JSON list of C-alpha atoms and ligand atoms in Angstrom, two decimals:
[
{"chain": "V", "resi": 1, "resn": "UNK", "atom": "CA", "xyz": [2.26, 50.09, 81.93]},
{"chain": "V", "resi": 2, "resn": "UNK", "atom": "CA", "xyz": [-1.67, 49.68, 81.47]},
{"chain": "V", "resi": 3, "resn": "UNK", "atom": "CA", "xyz": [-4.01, 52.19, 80.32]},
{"chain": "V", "resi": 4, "resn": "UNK", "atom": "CA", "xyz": [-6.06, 51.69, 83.12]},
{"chain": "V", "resi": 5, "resn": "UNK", "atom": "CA", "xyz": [-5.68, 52.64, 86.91]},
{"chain": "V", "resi": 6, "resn": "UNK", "atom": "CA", "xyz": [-7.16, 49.59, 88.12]},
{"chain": "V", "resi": 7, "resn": "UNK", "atom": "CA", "xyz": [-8.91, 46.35, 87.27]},
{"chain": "V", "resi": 8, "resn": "UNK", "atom": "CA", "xyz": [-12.60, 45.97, 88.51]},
{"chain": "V", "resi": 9, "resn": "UNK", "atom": "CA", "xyz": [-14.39, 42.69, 88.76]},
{"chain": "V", "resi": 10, "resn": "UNK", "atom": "CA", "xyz": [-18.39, 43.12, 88.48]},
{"chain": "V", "resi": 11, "resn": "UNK", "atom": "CA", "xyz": [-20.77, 40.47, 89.73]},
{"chain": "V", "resi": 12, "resn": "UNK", "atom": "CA", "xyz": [-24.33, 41.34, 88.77]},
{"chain": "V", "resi": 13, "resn": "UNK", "atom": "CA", "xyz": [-27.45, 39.28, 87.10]},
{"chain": "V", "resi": 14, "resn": "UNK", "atom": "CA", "xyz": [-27.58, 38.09, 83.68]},
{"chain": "V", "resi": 15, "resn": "UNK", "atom": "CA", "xyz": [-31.01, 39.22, 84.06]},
{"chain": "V", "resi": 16, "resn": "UNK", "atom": "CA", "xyz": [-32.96, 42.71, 84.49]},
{"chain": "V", "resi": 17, "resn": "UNK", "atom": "CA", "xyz": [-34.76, 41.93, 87.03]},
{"chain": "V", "resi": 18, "resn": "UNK", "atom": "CA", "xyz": [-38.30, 43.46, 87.16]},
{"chain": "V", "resi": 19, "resn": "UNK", "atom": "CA", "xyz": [-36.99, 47.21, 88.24]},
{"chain": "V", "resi": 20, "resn": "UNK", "atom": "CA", "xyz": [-35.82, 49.74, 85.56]},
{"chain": "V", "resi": 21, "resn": "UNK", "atom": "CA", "xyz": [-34.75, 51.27, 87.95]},
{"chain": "V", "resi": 22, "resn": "UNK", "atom": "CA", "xyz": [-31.76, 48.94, 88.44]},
{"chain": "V", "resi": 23, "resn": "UNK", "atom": "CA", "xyz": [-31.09, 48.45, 85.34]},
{"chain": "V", "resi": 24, "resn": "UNK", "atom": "CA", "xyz": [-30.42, 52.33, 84.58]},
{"chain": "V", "resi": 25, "resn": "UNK", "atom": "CA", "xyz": [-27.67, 51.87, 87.85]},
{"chain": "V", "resi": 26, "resn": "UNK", "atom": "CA", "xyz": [-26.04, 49.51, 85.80]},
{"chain": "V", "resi": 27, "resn": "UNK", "atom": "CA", "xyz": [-25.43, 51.88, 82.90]},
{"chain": "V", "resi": 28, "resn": "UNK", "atom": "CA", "xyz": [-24.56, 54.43, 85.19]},
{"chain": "V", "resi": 29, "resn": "UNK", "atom": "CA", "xyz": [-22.37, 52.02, 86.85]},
{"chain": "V", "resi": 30, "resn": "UNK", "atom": "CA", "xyz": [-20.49, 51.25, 83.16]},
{"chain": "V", "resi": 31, "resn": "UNK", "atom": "CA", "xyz": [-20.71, 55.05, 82.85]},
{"chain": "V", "resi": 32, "resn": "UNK", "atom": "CA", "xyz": [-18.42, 55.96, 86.33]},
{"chain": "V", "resi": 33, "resn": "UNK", "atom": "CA", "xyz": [-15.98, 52.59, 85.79]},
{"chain": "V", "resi": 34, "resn": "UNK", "atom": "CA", "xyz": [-15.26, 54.83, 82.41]},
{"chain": "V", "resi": 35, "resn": "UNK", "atom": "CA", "xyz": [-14.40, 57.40, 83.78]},
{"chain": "V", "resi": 36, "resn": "UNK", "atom": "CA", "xyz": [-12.65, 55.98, 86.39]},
{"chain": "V", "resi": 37, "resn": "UNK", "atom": "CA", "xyz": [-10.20, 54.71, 83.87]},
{"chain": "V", "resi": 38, "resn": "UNK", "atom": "CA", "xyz": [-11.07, 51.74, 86.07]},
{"chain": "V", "resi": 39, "resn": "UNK", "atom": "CA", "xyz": [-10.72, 48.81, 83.78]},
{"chain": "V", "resi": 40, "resn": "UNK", "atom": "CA", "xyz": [-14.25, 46.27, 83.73]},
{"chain": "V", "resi": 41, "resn": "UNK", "atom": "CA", "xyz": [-13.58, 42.61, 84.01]},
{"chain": "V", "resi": 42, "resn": "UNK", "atom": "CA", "xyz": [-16.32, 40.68, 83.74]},
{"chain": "V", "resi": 43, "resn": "UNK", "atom": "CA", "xyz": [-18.70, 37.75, 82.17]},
{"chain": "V", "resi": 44, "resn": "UNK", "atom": "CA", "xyz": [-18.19, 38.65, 78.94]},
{"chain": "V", "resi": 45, "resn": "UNK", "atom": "CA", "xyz": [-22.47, 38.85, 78.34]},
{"chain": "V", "resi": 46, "resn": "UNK", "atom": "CA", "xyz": [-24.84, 41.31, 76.50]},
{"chain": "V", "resi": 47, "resn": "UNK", "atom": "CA", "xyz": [-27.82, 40.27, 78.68]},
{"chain": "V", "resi": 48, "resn": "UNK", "atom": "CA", "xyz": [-29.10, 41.39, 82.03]},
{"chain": "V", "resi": 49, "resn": "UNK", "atom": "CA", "xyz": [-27.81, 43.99, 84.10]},
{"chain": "V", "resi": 50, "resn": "UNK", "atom": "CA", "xyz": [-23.74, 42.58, 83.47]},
{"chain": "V", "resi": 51, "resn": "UNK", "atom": "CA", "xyz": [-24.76, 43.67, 79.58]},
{"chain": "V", "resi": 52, "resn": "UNK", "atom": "CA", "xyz": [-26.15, 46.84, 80.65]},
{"chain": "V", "resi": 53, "resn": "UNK", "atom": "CA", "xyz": [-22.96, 47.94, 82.50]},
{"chain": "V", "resi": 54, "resn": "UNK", "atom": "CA", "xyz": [-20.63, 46.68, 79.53]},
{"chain": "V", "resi": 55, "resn": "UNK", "atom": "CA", "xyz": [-23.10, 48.78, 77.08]},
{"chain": "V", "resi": 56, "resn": "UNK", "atom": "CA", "xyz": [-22.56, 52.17, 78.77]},
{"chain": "V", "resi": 57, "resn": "UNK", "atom": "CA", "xyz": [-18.81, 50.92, 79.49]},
{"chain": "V", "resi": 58, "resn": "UNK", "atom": "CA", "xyz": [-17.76, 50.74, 76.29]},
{"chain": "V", "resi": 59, "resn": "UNK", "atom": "CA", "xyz": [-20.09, 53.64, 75.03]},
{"chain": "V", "resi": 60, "resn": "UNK", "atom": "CA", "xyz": [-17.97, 55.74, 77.07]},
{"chain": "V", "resi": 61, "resn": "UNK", "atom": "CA", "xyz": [-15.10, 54.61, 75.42]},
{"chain": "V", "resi": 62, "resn": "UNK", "atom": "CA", "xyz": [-13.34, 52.01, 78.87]},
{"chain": "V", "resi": 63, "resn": "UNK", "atom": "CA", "xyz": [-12.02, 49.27, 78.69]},
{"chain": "V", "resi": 64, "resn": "UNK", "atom": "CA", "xyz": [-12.80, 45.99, 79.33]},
{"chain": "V", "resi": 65, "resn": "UNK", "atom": "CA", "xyz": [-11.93, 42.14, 80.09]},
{"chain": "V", "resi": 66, "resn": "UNK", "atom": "CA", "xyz": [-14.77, 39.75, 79.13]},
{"chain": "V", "resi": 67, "resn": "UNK", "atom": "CA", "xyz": [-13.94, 35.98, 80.70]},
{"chain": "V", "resi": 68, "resn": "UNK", "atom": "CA", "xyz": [-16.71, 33.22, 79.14]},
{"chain": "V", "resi": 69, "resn": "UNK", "atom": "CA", "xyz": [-16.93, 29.36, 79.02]},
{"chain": "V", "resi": 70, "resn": "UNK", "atom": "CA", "xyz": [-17.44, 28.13, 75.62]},
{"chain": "V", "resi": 71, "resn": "UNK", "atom": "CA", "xyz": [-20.92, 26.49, 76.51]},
{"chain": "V", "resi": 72, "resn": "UNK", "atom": "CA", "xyz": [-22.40, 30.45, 77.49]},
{"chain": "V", "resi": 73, "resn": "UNK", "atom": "CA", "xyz": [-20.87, 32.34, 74.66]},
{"chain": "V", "resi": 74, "resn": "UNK", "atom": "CA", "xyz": [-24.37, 31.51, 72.86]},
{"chain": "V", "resi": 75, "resn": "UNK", "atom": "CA", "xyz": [-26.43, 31.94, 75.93]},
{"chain": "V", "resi": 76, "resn": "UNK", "atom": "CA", "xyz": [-24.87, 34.48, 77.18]},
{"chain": "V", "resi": 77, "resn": "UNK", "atom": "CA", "xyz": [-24.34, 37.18, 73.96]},
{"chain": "V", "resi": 78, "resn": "UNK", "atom": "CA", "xyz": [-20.38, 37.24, 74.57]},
{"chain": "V", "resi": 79, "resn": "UNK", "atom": "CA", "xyz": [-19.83, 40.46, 73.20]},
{"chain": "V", "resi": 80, "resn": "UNK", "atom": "CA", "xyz": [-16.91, 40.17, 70.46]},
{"chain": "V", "resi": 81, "resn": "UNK", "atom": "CA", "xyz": [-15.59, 43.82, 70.86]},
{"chain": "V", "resi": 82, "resn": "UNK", "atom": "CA", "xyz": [-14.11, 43.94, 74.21]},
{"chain": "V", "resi": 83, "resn": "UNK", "atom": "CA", "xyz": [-10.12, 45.19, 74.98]},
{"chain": "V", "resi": 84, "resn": "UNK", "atom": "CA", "xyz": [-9.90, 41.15, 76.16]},
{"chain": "V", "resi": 85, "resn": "UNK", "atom": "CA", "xyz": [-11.88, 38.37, 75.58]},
{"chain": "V", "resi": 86, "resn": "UNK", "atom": "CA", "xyz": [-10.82, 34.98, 77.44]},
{"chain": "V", "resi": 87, "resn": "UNK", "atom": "CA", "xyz": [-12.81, 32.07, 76.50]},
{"chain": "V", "resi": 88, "resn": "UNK", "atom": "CA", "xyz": [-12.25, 29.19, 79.37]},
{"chain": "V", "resi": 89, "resn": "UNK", "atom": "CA", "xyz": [-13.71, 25.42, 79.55]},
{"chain": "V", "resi": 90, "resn": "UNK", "atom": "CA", "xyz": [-15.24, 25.57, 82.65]},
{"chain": "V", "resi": 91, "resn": "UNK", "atom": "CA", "xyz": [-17.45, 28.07, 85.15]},
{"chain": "V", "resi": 92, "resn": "UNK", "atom": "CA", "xyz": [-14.17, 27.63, 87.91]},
{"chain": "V", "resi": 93, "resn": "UNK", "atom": "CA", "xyz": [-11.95, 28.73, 85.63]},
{"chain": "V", "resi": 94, "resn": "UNK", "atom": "CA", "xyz": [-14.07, 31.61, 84.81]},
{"chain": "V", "resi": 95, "resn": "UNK", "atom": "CA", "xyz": [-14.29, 32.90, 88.03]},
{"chain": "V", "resi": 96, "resn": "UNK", "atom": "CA", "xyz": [-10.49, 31.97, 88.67]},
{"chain": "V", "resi": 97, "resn": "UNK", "atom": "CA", "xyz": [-10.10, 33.95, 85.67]},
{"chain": "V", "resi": 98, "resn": "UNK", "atom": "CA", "xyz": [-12.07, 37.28, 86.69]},
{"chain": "V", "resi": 99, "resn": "UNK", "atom": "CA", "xyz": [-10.45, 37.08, 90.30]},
{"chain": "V", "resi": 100, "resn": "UNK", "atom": "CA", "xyz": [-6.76, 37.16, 89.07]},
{"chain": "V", "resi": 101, "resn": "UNK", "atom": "CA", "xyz": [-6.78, 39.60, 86.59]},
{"chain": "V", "resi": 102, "resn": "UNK", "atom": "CA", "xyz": [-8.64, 41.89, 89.19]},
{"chain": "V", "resi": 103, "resn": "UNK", "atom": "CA", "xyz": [-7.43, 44.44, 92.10]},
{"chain": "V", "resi": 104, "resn": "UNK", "atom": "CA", "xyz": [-11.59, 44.95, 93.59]},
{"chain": "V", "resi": 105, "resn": "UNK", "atom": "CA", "xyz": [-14.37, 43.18, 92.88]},
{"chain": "V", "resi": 106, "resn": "UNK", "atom": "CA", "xyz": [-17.98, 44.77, 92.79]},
{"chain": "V", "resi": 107, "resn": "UNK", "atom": "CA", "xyz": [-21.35, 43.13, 93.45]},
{"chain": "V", "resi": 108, "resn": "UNK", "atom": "CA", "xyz": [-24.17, 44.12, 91.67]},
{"chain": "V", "resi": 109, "resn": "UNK", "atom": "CA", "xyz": [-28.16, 42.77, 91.96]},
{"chain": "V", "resi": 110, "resn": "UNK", "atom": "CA", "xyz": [-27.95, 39.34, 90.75]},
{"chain": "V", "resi": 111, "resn": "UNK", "atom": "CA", "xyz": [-29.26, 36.00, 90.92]},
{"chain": "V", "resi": 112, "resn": "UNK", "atom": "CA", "xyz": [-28.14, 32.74, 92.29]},
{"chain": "V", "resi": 113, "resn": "UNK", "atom": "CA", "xyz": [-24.89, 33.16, 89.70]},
{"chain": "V", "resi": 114, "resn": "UNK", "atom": "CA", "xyz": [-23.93, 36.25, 91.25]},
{"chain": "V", "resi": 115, "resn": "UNK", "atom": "CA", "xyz": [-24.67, 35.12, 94.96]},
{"chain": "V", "resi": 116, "resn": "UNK", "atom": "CA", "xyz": [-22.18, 32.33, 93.90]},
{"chain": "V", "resi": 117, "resn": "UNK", "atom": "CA", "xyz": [-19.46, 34.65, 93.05]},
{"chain": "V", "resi": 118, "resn": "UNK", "atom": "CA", "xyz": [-19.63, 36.85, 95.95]},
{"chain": "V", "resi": 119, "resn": "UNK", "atom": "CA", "xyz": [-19.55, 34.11, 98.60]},
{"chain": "V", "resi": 120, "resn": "UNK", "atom": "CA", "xyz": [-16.71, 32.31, 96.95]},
{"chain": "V", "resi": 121, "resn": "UNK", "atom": "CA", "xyz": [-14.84, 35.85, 97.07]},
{"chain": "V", "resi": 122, "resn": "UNK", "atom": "CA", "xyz": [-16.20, 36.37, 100.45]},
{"chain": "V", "resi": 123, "resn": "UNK", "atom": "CA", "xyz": [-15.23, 32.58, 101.49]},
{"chain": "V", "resi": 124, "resn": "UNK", "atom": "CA", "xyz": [-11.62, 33.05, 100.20]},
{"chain": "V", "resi": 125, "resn": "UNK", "atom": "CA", "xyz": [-11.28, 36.16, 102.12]},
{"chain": "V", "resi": 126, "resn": "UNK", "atom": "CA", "xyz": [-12.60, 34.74, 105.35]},
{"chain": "V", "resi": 127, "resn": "UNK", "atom": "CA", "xyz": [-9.42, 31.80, 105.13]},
{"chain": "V", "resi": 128, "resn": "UNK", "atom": "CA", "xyz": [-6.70, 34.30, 104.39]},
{"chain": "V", "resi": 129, "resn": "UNK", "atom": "CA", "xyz": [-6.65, 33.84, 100.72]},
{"chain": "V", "resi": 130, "resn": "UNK", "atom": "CA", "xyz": [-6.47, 37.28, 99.43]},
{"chain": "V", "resi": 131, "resn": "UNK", "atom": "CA", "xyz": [-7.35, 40.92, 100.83]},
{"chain": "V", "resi": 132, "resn": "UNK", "atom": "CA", "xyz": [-9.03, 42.29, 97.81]},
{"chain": "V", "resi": 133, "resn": "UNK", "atom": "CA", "xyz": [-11.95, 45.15, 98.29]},
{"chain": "V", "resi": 134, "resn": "UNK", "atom": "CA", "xyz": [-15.18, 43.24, 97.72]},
{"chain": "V", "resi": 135, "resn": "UNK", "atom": "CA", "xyz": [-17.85, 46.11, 97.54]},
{"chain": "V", "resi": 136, "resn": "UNK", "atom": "CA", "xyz": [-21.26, 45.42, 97.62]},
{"chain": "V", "resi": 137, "resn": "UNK", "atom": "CA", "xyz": [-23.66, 48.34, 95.70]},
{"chain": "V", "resi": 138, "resn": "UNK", "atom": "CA", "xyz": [-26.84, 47.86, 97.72]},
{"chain": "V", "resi": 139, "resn": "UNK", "atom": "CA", "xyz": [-29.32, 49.90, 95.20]},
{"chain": "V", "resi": 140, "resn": "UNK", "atom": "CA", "xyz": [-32.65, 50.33, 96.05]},
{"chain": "V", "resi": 141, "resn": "UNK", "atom": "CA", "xyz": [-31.72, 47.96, 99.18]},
{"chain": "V", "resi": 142, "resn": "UNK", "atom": "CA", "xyz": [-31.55, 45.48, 97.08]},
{"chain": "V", "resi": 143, "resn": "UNK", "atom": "CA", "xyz": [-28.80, 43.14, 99.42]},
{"chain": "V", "resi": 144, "resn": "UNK", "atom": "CA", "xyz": [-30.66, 44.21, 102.83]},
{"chain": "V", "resi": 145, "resn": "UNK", "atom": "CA", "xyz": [-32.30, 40.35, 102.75]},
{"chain": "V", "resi": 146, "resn": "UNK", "atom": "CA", "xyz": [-28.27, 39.31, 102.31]},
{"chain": "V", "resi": 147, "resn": "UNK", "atom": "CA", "xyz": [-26.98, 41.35, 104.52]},
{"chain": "V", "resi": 148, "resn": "UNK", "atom": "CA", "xyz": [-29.42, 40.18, 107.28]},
{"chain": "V", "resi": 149, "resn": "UNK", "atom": "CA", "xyz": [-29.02, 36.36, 106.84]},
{"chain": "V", "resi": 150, "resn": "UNK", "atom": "CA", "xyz": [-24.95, 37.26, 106.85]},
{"chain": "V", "resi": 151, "resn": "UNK", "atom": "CA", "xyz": [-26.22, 38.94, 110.29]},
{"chain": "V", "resi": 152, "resn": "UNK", "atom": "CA", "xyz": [-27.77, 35.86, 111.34]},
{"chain": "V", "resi": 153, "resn": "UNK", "atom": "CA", "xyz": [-25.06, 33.31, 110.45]},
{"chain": "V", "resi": 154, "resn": "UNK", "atom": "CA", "xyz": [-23.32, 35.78, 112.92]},
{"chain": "V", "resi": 155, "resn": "UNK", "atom": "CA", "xyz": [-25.77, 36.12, 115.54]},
{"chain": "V", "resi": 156, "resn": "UNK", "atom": "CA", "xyz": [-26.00, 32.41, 115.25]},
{"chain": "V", "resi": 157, "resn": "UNK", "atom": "CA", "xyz": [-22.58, 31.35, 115.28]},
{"chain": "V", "resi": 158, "resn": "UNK", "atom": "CA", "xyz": [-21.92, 30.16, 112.70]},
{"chain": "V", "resi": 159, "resn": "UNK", "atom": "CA", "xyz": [-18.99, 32.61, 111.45]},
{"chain": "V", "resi": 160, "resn": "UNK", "atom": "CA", "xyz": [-16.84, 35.50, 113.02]},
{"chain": "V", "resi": 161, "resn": "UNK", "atom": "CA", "xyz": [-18.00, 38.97, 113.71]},
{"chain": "V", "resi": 162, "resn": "UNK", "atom": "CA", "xyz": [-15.05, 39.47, 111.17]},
{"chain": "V", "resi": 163, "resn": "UNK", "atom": "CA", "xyz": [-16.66, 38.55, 108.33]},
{"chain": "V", "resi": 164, "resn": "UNK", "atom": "CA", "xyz": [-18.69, 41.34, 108.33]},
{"chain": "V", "resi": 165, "resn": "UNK", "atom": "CA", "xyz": [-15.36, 43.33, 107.77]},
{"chain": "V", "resi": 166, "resn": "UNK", "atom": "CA", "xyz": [-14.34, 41.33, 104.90]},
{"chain": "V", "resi": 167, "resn": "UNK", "atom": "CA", "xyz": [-17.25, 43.18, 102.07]},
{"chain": "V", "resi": 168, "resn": "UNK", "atom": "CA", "xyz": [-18.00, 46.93, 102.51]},
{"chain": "V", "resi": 169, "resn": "UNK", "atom": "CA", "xyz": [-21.41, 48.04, 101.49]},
{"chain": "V", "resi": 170, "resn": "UNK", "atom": "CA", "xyz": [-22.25, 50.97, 99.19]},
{"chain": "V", "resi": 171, "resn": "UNK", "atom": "CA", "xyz": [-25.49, 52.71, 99.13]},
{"chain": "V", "resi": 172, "resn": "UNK", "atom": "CA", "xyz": [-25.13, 54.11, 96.30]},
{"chain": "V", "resi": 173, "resn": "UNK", "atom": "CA", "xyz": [-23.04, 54.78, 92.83]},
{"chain": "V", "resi": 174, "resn": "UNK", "atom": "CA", "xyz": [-21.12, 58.11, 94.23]},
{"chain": "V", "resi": 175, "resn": "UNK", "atom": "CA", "xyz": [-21.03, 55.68, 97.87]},
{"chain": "V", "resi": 176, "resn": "UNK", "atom": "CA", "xyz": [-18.86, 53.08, 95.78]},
{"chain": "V", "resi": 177, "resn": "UNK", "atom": "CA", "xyz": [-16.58, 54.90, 93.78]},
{"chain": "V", "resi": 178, "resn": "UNK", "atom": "CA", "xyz": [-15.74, 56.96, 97.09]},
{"chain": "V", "resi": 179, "resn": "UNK", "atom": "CA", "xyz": [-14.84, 53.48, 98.82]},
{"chain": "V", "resi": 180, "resn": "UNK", "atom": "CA", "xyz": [-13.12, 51.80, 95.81]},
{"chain": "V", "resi": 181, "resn": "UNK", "atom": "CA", "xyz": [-10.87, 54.89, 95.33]},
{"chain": "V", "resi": 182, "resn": "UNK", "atom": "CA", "xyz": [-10.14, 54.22, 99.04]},
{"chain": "V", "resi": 183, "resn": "UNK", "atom": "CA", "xyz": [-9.49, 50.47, 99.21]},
{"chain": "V", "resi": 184, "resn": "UNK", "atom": "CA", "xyz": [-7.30, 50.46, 95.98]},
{"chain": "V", "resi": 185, "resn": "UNK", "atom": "CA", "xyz": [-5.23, 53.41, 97.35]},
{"chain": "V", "resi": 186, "resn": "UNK", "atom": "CA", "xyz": [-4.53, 51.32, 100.84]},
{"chain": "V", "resi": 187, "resn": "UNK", "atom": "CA", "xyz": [-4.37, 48.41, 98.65]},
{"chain": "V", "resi": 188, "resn": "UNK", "atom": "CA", "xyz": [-1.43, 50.08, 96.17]},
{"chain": "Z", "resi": 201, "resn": "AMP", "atom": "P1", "xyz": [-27.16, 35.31, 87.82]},
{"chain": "Z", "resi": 201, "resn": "AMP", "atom": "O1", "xyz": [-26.86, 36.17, 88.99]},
{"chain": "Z", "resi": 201, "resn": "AMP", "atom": "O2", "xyz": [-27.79, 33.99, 88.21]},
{"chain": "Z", "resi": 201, "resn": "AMP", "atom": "O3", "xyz": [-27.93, 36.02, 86.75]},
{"chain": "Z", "resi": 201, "resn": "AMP", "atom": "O4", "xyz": [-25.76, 34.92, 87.18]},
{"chain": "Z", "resi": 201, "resn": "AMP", "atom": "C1", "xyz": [-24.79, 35.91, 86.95]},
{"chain": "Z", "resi": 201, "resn": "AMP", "atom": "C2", "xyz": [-23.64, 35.33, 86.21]},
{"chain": "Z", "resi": 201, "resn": "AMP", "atom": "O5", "xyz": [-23.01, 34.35, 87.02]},
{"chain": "Z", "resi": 201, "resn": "AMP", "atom": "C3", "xyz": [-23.97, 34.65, 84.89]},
{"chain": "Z", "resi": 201, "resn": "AMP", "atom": "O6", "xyz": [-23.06, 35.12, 83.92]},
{"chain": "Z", "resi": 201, "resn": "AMP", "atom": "C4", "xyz": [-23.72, 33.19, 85.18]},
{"chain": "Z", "resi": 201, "resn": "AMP", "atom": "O7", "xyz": [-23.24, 32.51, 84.04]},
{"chain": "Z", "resi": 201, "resn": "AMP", "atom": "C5", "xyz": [-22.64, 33.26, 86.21]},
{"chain": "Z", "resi": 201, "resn": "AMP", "atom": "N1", "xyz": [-22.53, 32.05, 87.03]},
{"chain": "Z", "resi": 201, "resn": "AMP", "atom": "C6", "xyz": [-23.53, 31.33, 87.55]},
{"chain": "Z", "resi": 201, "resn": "AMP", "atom": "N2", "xyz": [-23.05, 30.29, 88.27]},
{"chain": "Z", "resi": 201, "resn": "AMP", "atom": "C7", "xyz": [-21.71, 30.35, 88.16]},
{"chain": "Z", "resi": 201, "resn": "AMP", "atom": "C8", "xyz": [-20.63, 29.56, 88.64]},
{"chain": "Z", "resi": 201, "resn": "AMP", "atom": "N3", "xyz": [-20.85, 28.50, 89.42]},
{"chain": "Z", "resi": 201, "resn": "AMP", "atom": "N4", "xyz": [-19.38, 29.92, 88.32]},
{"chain": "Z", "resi": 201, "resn": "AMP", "atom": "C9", "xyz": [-19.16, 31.02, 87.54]},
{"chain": "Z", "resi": 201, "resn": "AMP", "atom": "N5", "xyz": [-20.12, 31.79, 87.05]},
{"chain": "Z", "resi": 201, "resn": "AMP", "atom": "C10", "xyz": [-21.38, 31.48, 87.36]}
]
């Protein structure tokens, strides 16, 4: 029996980004997960906003999974004093990794890294693979420019009105925890 309710894959920038603003929802993000008893799996880094969300995660006393290749542990700040640390040999295995030890998966502002992740998630859902919440937290409107090119590839024709279905979008930090607690209840 785990200590935690459920396991939560984040996606989110190794970066800042230029907006403090973003970086304090991370923390705040770390903070609810917490609280949650909502168990963190993620990249394993100190850096950018992912580090930001472990700091205040662990602060608060959660737990967490941190999944790394080798080559980033330097790069990357693995932090050493996570519930889990998983070192693997390549980036697939990483994200193999993160996705099957996780019942949602959460998508923070990021970079090309964390636009990787989320279409892979989103591309596995879209063939049947799995049925796994995928939430984005659109902070500040940060994913509107995302959200409107997945609009277009609709619009286009390019994929089903579906996929649209497959990701639910947050607005905010009280917006996501209200639709996690909801997915991993149907999901149960
Ligand atoms: P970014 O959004 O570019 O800051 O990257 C966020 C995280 O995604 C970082 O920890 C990167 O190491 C990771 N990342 C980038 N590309 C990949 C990939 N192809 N597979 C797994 N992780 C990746």
């Amino acid at each position: 029996m785990p200590a935690f309710k459920a396991s939560v894959c984040l996606f989110c920038g190794a970066r800042a980004g230029h907006d403090a603003g973003l970086a304090e929802t991370a923390r705040a993000t770390g903070a609810m997960l917490a609280r949650e008893n909502w168990r963190l799996v993620y990249g394993a880094g100190d850096i950018g906003l992912m580090g930001a969300v472990a700091q205040a995660m662990r602060a608060a006393g959660g737990q967490a999974m941190g999944v790394i290749p080798q080559h980033l542990m330097q790069r990357e700040v693995a932090r050493r004093d996570l519930s889990a640390l998983v070192v693997t040999e390549t980036m697939h295995e990483r994200k193999k990794v993160m996705f099957t030890n996780s019942d949602a998966i959460i998508v923070l502002p990021g970079g090309a890294g964390t636009l990787d992740e989320f279409f892979e998630v989103l591309t596995w859902a879209q063939i049947g693979l799995h049925r796994k919440p995928i939430v984005l937290l659109d902070a500040d409107g940060y994913w509107q420019p995302l959200l409107a090119l997945i609009d277009h590839v609709i619009a286009r024709g390019f994929a089903d009105a579906s996929l649209r279905g497959l990701f639910s979008v947050a607005s905010d930090l009280d917006d996501l925890a209200t639709i996690l607690h909801a997915k991993l209840a149907q999901t149960a």
